[in-house]
């Protein structure tokens, strides 16, 4: 699903990578294209047509570009492009969103933090709960009360929702540095106190993983102060939305980072964490690396093709080492290239 803005451009590069990986390792990937977001609204009147849901459910994995743009900013909120994305996450029950934010050594100079902070490395995995919390809680809405407009949403977490995301996070930590930080707002929110209680209970099954808890405001501060203190962060939908952008941008480029959204057994959904970047859409300026790295995640998590995933990751690193840079990661001494050229270099390196 290429979606809107730079979506089609980065997806074109991604599809070529998949083809070349198939050739190199002897696999054939059958792909179908489907509409989502603004383009879907333009063509069908809704951001997530039934055919798209069907096509996703019939697939082994779903790859998404990006959705949204100023063109659809003023339409009825119930059919905004973002509803397409939220809808497909819900339809496929993709409750676990893995957002790794790691600093590529080649991009150290593009990093926003002081060199002495970067020195210690940045390698954080944000595990964000994706189908619950305030994004979906009822009641929600807007109304007029005593002549005054008001809006409201509800943050709800059920035990089963916290348990399953905590398990995913503990498992992820187990495969990494075995440190898990659960982020909440338990000093203020009741829902967070329940969250904290349940995460602590799940920890009993993971004695090898060190669990800590942090309030979200402090976590936002600690992420820029000393990101090296974090290995895996587990948090709810809204806090995870915010913290994953922060974790991403401190690495130097949000244009580099992939994500995976996983459920119990449904096809996983893979997407770059950046948005549709309407300001540079159609100009061949976008960074295709986050999409290409999302394909690596897809091969790893949905197809169990570890070697193939690593091949892509190594090719991306090599491309960076060769000095190729799109505008978002441009640095002194780098060679400025467009989306197509960056994609071609990765293909070459594969
Ligand atoms: C994200 C985005 C989405 C979200 C929007 C586009 C609905 O910000 O994937 O982080 O809030 O989840
Ligand atoms: Mg976001």
mmCIF file of N, CA and C in Angstrom, residues 11 26 35 43 53 55 78-79 82 96 99 110 131 159 168 199 210 217 277 281 288 305 317 328:
data_model
loop_
_atom_site.group_PDB
_atom_site.id
_atom_site.type_symbol
_atom_site.label_atom_id
_atom_site.label_comp_id
_atom_site.label_asym_id
_atom_site.label_seq_id
_atom_site.Cartn_x
_atom_site.Cartn_y
_atom_site.Cartn_z
ATOM 1 N N UNK A 11 8.033 3.332 -1.987
ATOM 2 C CA UNK A 11 7.537 1.970 -2.220
ATOM 3 C C UNK A 11 8.142 1.385 -3.493
ATOM 4 N N UNK A 26 16.625 -16.954 -4.256
ATOM 5 C CA UNK A 26 15.738 -17.972 -4.819
ATOM 6 C C UNK A 26 14.345 -18.017 -4.211
ATOM 7 N N UNK A 35 -5.271 0.260 -2.052
ATOM 8 C CA UNK A 35 -5.415 1.683 -1.740
ATOM 9 C C UNK A 35 -5.602 1.907 -0.253
ATOM 10 N N UNK A 43 -10.311 7.970 -4.656
ATOM 11 C CA UNK A 43 -10.828 6.998 -5.628
ATOM 12 C C UNK A 43 -12.111 6.303 -5.188
ATOM 13 N N UNK A 53 -8.855 -4.161 2.971
ATOM 14 C CA UNK A 53 -8.835 -5.023 4.158
ATOM 15 C C UNK A 53 -8.744 -6.480 3.729
ATOM 16 N N UNK A 55 -7.616 -7.705 0.848
ATOM 17 C CA UNK A 55 -6.299 -7.993 0.252
ATOM 18 C C UNK A 55 -5.240 -8.173 1.344
ATOM 19 N N UNK A 78 -14.075 11.845 10.272
ATOM 20 C CA UNK A 78 -14.353 10.413 10.335
ATOM 21 C C UNK A 78 -13.796 9.678 9.116
ATOM 22 N N UNK A 79 -13.450 10.413 8.049
ATOM 23 C CA UNK A 79 -12.828 9.737 6.895
ATOM 24 C C UNK A 79 -11.445 10.298 6.566
ATOM 25 N N UNK A 82 -5.697 9.258 8.022
ATOM 26 C CA UNK A 82 -5.162 8.567 9.200
ATOM 27 C C UNK A 82 -6.096 7.453 9.679
ATOM 28 N N UNK A 96 0.998 -4.898 18.665
ATOM 29 C CA UNK A 96 2.388 -4.636 19.074
ATOM 30 C C UNK A 96 3.154 -3.913 17.985
ATOM 31 N N UNK A 99 9.357 -0.328 17.263
ATOM 32 C CA UNK A 99 10.018 0.800 16.604
ATOM 33 C C UNK A 99 11.462 0.938 17.075
ATOM 34 N N UNK A 110 25.000 13.584 11.769
ATOM 35 C CA UNK A 110 23.634 14.071 11.540
ATOM 36 C C UNK A 110 22.833 14.055 12.841
ATOM 37 N N UNK A 131 -3.367 -0.954 19.525
ATOM 38 C CA UNK A 131 -4.790 -1.065 19.195
ATOM 39 C C UNK A 131 -5.700 -0.716 20.377
ATOM 40 N N UNK A 159 -6.631 -5.729 31.225
ATOM 41 C CA UNK A 159 -5.553 -6.609 31.661
ATOM 42 C C UNK A 159 -4.951 -7.404 30.494
ATOM 43 N N UNK A 168 5.378 -9.288 24.694
ATOM 44 C CA UNK A 168 6.152 -8.978 23.480
ATOM 45 C C UNK A 168 7.408 -8.192 23.856
ATOM 46 N N UNK A 199 2.291 -5.134 34.334
ATOM 47 C CA UNK A 199 3.638 -5.333 33.780
ATOM 48 C C UNK A 199 4.542 -5.966 34.841
ATOM 49 N N UNK A 210 15.777 -7.257 33.330
ATOM 50 C CA UNK A 210 15.698 -6.253 34.398
ATOM 51 C C UNK A 210 14.599 -5.245 34.050
ATOM 52 N N UNK A 217 6.870 11.813 31.446
ATOM 53 C CA UNK A 217 7.548 13.110 31.313
ATOM 54 C C UNK A 217 9.044 12.962 31.561
ATOM 55 N N UNK A 277 5.430 13.247 4.120
ATOM 56 C CA UNK A 277 6.285 14.363 3.669
ATOM 57 C C UNK A 277 5.771 15.068 2.418
ATOM 58 N N UNK A 281 7.052 15.573 -1.821
ATOM 59 C CA UNK A 281 6.451 14.484 -2.612
ATOM 60 C C UNK A 281 6.609 14.735 -4.107
ATOM 61 N N UNK A 288 14.558 6.529 0.864
ATOM 62 C CA UNK A 288 13.849 5.239 0.792
ATOM 63 C C UNK A 288 14.350 4.221 1.819
ATOM 64 N N UNK A 305 13.140 -15.084 7.333
ATOM 65 C CA UNK A 305 14.279 -15.089 6.422
ATOM 66 C C UNK A 305 15.378 -14.174 6.980
ATOM 67 N N UNK A 317 23.905 -0.228 5.191
ATOM 68 C CA UNK A 317 25.082 0.319 5.885
ATOM 69 C C UNK A 317 26.203 0.628 4.895
ATOM 70 N N UNK A 328 17.708 14.601 3.953
ATOM 71 C CA UNK A 328 17.445 14.543 5.395
ATOM 72 C C UNK A 328 18.650 14.097 6.210
#
